[in-house]
Short mmCIF file of C-alpha atoms in Angstrom, two decimals:
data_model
loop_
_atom_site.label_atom_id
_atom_site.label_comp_id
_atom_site.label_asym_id
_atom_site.label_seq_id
_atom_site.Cartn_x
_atom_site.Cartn_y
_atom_site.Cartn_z
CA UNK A 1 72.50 76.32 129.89
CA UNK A 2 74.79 77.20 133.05
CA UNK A 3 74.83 80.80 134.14
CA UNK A 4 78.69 81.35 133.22
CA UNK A 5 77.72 80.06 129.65
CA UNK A 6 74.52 82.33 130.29
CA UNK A 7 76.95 85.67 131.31
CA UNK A 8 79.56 84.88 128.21
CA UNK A 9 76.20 84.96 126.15
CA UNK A 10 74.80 88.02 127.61
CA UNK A 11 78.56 90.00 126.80
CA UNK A 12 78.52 88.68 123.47
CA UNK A 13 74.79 89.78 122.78
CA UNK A 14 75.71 93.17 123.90
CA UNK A 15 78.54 93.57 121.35
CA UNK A 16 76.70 92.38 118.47
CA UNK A 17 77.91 89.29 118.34
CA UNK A 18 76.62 86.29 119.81
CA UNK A 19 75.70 83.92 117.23
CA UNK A 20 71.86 84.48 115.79
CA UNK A 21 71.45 80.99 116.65
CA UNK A 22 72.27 80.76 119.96
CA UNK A 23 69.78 83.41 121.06
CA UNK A 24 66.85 81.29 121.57
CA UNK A 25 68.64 79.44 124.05
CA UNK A 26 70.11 82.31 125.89
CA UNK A 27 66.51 83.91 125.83
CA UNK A 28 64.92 80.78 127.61
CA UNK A 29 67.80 80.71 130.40
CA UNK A 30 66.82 84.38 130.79
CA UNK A 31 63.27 83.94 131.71
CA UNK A 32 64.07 81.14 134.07
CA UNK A 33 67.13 82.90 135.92
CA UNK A 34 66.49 86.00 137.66
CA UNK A 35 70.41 86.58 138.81
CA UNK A 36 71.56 86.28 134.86
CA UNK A 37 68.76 88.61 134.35
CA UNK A 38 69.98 91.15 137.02
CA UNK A 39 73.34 91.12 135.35
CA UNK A 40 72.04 91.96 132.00
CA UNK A 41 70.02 94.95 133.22
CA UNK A 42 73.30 95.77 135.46
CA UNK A 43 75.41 96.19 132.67
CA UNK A 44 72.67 97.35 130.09
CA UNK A 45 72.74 99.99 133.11
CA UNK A 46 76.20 100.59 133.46
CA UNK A 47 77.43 101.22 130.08
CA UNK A 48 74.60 103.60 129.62
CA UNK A 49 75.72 105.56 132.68
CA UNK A 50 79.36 105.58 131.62
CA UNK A 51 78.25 106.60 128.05
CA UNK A 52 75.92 108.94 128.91
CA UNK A 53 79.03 110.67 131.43
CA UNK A 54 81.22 110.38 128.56
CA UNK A 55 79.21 112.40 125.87
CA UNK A 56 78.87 115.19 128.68
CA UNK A 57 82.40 115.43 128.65
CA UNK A 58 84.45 118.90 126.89
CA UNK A 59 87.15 117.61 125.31
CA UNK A 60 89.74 120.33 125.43
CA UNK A 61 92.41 118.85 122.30
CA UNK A 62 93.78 121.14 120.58
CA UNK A 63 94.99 118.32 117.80
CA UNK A 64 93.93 119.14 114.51
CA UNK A 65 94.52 117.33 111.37
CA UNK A 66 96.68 120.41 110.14
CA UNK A 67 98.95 119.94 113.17
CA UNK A 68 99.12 116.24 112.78
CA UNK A 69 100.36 117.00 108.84
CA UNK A 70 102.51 119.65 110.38
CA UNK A 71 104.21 117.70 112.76
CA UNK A 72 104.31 114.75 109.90
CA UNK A 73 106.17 116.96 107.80
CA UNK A 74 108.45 118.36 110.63
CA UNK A 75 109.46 115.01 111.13
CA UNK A 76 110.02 113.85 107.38
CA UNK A 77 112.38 116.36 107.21
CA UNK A 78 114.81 114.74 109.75
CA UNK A 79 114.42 110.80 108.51
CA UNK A 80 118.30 111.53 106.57
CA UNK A 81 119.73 112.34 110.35
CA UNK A 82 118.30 109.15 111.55
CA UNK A 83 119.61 107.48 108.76
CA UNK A 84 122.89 108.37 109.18
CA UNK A 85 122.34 107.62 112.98
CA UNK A 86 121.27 104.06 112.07
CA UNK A 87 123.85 103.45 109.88
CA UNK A 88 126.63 104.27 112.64
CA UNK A 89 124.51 102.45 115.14
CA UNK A 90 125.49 99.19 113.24
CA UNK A 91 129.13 97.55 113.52
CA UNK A 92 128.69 95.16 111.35
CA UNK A 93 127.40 97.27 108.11
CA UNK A 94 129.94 99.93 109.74
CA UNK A 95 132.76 97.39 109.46
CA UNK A 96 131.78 96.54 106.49
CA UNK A 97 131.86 100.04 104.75
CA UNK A 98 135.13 100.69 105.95
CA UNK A 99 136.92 97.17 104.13
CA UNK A 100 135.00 98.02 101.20
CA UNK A 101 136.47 101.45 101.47
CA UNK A 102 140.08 100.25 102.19
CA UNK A 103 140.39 97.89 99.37
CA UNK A 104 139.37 100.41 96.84
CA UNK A 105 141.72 102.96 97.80
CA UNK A 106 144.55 100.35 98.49
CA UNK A 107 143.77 99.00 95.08
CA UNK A 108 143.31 102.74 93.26
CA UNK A 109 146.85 103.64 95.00
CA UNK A 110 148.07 100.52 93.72
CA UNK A 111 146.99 101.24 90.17
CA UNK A 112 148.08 105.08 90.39
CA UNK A 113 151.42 103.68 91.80
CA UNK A 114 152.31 101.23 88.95
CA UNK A 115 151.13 103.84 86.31
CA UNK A 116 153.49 106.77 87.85
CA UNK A 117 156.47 104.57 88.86
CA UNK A 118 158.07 104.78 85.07
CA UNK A 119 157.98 108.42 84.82
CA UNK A 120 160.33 108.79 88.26
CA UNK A 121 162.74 105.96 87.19
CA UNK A 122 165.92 106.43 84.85
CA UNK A 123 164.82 103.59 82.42
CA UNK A 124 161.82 105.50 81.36
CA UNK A 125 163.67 109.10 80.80
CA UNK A 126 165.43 107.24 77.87
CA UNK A 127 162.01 106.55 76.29
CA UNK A 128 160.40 109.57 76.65
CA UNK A 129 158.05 109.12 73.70
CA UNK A 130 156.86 106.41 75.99
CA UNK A 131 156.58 107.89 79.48
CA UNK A 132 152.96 108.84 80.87
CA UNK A 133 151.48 111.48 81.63
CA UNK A 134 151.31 112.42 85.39
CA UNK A 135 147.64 112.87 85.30
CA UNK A 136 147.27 109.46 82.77
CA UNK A 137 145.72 106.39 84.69
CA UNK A 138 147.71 103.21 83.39
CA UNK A 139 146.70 99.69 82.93
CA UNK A 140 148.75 96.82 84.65
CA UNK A 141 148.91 95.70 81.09
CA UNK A 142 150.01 98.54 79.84
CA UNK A 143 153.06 99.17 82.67
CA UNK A 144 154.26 95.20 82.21
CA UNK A 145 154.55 95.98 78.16
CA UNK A 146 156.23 99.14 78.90
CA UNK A 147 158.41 97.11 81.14
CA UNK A 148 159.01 94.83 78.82
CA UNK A 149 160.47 97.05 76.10
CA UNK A 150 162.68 98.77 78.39
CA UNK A 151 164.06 95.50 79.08
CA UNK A 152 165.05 94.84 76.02
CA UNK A 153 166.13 98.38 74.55
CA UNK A 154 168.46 98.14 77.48
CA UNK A 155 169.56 94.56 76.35
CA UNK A 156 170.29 96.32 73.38
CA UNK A 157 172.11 99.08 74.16
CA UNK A 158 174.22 96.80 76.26
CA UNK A 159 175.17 94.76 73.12
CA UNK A 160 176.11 97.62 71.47
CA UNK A 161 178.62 98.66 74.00
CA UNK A 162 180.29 95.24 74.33
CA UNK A 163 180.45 95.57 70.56
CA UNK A 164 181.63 99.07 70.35
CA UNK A 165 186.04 99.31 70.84
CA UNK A 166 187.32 100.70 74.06
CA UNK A 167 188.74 104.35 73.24
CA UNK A 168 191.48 104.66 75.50
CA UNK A 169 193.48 108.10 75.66
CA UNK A 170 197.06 107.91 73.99
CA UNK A 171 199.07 110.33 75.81
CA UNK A 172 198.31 110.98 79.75
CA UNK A 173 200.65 113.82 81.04
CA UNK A 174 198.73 114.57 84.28
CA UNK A 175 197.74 111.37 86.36
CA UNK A 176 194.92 113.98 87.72
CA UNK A 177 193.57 114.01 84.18
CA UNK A 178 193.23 110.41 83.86
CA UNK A 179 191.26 110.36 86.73
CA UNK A 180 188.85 112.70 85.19
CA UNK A 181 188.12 110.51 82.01
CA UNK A 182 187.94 107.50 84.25
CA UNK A 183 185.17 109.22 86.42
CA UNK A 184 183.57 111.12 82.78
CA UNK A 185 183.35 107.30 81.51
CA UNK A 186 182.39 106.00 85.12
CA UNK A 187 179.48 108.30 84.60
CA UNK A 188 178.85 107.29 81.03
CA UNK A 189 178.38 103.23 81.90
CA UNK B 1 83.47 101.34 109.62
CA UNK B 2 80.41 102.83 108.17
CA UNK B 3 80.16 104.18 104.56
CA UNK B 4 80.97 107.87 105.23
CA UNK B 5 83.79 107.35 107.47
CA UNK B 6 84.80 104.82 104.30
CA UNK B 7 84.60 107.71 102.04
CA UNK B 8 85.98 110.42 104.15
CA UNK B 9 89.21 107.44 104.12
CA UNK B 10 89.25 107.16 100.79
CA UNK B 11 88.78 110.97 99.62
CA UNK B 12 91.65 111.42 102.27
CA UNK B 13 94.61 108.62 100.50
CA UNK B 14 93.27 110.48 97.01
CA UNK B 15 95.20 113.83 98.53
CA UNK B 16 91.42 115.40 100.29
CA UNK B 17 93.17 117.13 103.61
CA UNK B 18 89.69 118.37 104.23
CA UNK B 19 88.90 114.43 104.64
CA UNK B 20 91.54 114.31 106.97
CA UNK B 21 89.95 116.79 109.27
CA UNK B 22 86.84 114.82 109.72
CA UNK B 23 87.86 111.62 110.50
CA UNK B 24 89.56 113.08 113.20
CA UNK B 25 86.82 114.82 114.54
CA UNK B 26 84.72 112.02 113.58
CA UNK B 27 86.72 109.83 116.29
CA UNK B 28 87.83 112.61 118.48
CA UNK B 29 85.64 112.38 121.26
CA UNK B 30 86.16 108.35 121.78
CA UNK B 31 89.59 108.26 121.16
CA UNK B 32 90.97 111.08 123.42
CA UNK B 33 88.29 110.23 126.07
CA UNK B 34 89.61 106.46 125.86
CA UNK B 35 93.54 108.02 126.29
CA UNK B 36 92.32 110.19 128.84
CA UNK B 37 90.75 107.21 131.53
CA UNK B 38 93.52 105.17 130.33
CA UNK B 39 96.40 107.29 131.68
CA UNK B 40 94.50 109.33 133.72
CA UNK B 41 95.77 112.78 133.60
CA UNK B 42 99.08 111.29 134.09
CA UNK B 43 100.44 112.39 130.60
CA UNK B 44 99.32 115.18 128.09
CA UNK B 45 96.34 113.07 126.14
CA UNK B 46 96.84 115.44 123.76
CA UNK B 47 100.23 114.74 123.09
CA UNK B 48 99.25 110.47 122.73
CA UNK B 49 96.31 111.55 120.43
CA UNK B 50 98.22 113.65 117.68
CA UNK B 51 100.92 110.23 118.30
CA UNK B 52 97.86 107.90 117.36
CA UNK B 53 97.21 109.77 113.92
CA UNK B 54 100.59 110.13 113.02
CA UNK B 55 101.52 106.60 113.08
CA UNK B 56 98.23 105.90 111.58
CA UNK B 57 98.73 108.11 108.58
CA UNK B 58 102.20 107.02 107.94
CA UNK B 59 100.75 103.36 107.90
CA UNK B 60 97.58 103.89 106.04
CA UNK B 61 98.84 102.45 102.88
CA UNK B 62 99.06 99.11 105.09
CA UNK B 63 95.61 99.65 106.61
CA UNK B 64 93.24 97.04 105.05
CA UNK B 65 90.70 96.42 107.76
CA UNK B 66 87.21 97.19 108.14
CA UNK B 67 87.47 98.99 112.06
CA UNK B 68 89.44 101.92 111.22
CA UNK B 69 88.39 102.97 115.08
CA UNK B 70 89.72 99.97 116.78
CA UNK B 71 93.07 100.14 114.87
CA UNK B 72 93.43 103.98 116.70
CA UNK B 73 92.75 101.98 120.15
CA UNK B 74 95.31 99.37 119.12
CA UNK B 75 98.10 102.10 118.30
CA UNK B 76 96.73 104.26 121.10
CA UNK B 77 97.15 100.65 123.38
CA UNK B 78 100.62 100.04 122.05
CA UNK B 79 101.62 104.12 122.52
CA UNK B 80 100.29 104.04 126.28
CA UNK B 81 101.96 100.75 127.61
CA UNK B 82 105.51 102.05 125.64
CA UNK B 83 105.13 105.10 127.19
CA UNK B 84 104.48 103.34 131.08
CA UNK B 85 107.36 100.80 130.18
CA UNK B 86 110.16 104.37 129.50
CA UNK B 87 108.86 105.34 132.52
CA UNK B 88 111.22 104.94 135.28
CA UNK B 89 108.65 105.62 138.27
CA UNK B 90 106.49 102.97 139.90
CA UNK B 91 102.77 103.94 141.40
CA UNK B 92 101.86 101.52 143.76
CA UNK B 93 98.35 100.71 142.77
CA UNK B 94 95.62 101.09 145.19
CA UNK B 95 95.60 97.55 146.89
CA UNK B 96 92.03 97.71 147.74
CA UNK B 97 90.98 97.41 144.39
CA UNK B 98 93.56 95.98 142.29
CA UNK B 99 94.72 92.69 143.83
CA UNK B 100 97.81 90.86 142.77
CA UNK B 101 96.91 91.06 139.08
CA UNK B 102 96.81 95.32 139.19
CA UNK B 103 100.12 95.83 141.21
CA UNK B 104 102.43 94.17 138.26
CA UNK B 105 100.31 96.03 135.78
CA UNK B 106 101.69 98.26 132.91
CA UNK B 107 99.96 101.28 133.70
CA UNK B 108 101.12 102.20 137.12
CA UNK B 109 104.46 102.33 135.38
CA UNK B 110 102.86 106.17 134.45
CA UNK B 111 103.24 108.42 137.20
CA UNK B 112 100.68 109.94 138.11
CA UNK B 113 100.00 113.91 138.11
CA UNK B 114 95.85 114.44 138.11
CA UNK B 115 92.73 114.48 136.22
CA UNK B 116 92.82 115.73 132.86
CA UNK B 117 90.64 119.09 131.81
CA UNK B 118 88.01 117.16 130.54
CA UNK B 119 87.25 114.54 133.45
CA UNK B 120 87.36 117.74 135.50
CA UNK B 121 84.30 119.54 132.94
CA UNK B 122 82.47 116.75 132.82
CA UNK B 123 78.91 116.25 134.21
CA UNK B 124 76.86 115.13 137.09
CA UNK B 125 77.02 113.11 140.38
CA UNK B 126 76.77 109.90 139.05
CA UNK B 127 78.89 111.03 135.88
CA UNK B 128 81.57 111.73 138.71
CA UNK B 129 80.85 108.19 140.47
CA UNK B 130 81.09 106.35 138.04
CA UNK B 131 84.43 107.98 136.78
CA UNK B 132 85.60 107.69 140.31
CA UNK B 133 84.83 103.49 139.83
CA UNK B 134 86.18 103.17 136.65
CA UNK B 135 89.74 104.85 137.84
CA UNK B 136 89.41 102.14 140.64
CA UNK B 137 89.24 98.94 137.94
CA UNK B 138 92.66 97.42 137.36
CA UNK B 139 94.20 98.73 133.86
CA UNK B 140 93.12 94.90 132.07
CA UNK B 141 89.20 95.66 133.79
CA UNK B 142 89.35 99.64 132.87
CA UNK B 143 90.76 99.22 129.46
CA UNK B 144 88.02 96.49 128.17
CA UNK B 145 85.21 98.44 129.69
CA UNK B 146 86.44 101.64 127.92
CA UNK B 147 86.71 100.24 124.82
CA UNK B 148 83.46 98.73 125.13
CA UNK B 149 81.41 101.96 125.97
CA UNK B 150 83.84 104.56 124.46
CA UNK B 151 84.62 102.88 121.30
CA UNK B 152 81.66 100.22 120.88
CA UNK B 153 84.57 97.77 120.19
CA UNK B 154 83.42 94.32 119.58
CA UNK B 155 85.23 91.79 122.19
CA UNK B 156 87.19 90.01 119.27
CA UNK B 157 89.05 92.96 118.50
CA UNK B 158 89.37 93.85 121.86
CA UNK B 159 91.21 90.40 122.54
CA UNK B 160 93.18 91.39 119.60
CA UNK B 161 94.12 94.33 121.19
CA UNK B 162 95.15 93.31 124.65
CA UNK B 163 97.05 90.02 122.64
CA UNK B 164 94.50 87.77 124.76
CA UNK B 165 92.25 84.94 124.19
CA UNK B 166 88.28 86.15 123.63
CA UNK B 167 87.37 84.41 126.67
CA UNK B 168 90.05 86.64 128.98
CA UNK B 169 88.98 89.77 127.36
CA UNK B 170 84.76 88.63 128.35
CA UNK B 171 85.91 87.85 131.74
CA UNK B 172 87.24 90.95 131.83
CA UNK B 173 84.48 92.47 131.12
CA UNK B 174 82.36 90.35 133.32
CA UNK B 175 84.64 91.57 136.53
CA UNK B 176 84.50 95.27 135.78
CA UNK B 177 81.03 95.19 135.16
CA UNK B 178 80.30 93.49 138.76
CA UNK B 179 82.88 96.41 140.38
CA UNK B 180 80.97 99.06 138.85
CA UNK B 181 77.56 97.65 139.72
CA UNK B 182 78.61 97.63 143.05
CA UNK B 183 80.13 100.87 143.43
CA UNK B 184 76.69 102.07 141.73
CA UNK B 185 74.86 100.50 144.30
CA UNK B 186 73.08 103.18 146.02
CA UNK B 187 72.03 105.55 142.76
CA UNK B 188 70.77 102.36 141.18
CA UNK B 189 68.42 101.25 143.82
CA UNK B 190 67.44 105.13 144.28
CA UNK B 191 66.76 104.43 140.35
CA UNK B 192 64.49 101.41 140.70
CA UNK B 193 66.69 99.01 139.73
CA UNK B 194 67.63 95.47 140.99
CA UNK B 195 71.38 94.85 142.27
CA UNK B 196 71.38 91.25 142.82
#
């Protein structure tokens, strides 16, 4: 055995764990080899000095285990701050968050838009059994139906008209007065 | 991890605070002393102690080793180089005794402000020279040899603590050893000794 393998040995044995089996060998090196020898009582020496110091020493912590559970629980109670934190400290999931958020209000306005858009128009105050309710949430469905029947009552009522004889006054002694039926039926087409 | 300090672990994750309270006196005395010659004085070891436990106790549920100690000095390791890498002063290291592999070291990243209460309490002469050569060793040297004789931390985990082969950590060991025996010089001949 070489001195270096002797001194790696001598370490090991000191820590508990050179191999049982290799003890015999390091033991024989030992009693030929005064210098490894010297080094094992030098550090057999030294770590009892350093020990020994160490044991004398106060040691003026004032760390309990109720402060570390303090401070533990101080702590806890500020994780949602740093959550928030983290989430803003992240474009992408920031990013993220906000198209998610823009397409569901783009496509709740949308929704709210088609289901109020009948109750403003003219069409729908001629079918007021059929006009929603401000606060009622239509389906697209439901508005292309409604669309749908308005299209055709208004086919309907158009037929009718064409059908219907033109009244036309009999007697006009004031051309002002004509006017005024021509605007009154103006108004009424 | 002996079979009370295994008890005192498990009466503690069953809701014991009491438990608690002795395992951290239980490892009081190495762990602070380890912080203490690690950063010498140059931080509030108090402050990096109560750090060690609270990371520990918020990761117990992961904890499934046997060396409950030696995971402290591995947090405690991890705590003191973060700490010297935030720092933003630079201690030149004492070129007598640190040589090219001390002056890029971690731990002269931590400025340095004195000896902490307890160094100054402590004990005798030799107590004092010794101290005095262990302060000397280059962080790598100091931290093996403190771990050794603070924390009776076999060499494998202290290779697994410094992220280094087992070999590195022994020669490591091997070099401080051979600084302290020579800065011990005089009291161990006075003792009887041999210092060849």
């Amino acid at each position: 055995m070489k001195c270096d393998e002797a001194i790696r040995d001598i370490l090991l044995e000191s820590s508990g764990e050179l191999d049982p089996a290799q003890r015999p060998r390091l033991a024989a090196h030992l009693e030929q080899c005064a210098n490894c020898r010297a080094y094992r009582d030098a550090l057999t020496r030294v770590e009892r000095v350093a020990q020994q110091d160490s044991r004398a020493e106060v040691v003026a912590s004032a760390v309990t285990a109720d402060t570390i559970l303090t401070e533990i629980t101080r702590r806890s109670a500020i994780v949602p701050r740093r959550a928030r934190v983290a989430w803003i400290a992240h474009p992408a999931w920031s990013a993220a968050a906000a198209m998610v958020v823009a397409f569901l209000v783009g496509f709740t306005a949308a929704v709210l838009w088609a289901g109020l858009r009948p109750a403003s128009s003219p069409a729908v105050s001629d079918a007021p059994s059929r006009a929603p309710v401000a606060t009622e949430v239509w389906s697209l469905d439901d508005w292309m139906d409604l669309q749908i029947d308005l299209l055709f009552e208004e086919a309907a009522a158009l037929a009718r008209d064409l059908q219907r004889p033109v009244e036309r006054p009999t007697e006009i002694s004031d051309p002002r007065e004509s006017e005024i039926l021509f605007e009154e039926a103006t108004v009424d087409v | 991890m002996d079979a009370q300090e295994r008890a005192w672990l498990d009466e503690y994750r069953r809701g014991d605070r009491e438990a608690l309270g002795k395992l951290v006196e239980h490892y009081r005395r190495p762990l602070y002393s380890f912080i203490l010659k690690m950063t010498e004085g140059r931080v509030d070891p108090d402050e990096i102690f109560q750090e060690v436990w609270i990371r520990a106790i918020r990761n117990l549920d992961t904890f499934r080793e046997e060396n409950l100690l030696g995971w402290l000095f591995r947090i405690a390791h991890n705590l003191i180089i973060d700490l010297a890498r935030r720092r933003k002063l630079f201690v030149e290291p004492d070129a007598a005794t640190s040589g090219s592999q001390g002056r890029s070291s971690w731990l002269h990243r931590v400025p340095q402000s004195g000896i902490g209460p307890a160094t100054r309490a402590a004990g005798t002469d030799l107590g004092e020279r010794i101290r005095a050569a262990i302060r000397k060793l280059p962080p790598e040297q100091r931290e093996v040899f403190l771990l050794r004789t603070e924390g009776d931390v076999p060499f494998k985990e202290i290779a697994r603590i410094q992220g280094v082969t087992l070999n590195t950590a022994l020669a490591r060991m091997h070099y401080a050893v051979l600084k302290l025996r020579e800065a011990l010089k005089d009291d161990y001949e006075a003792y009887g000794g041999r210092m060849k």
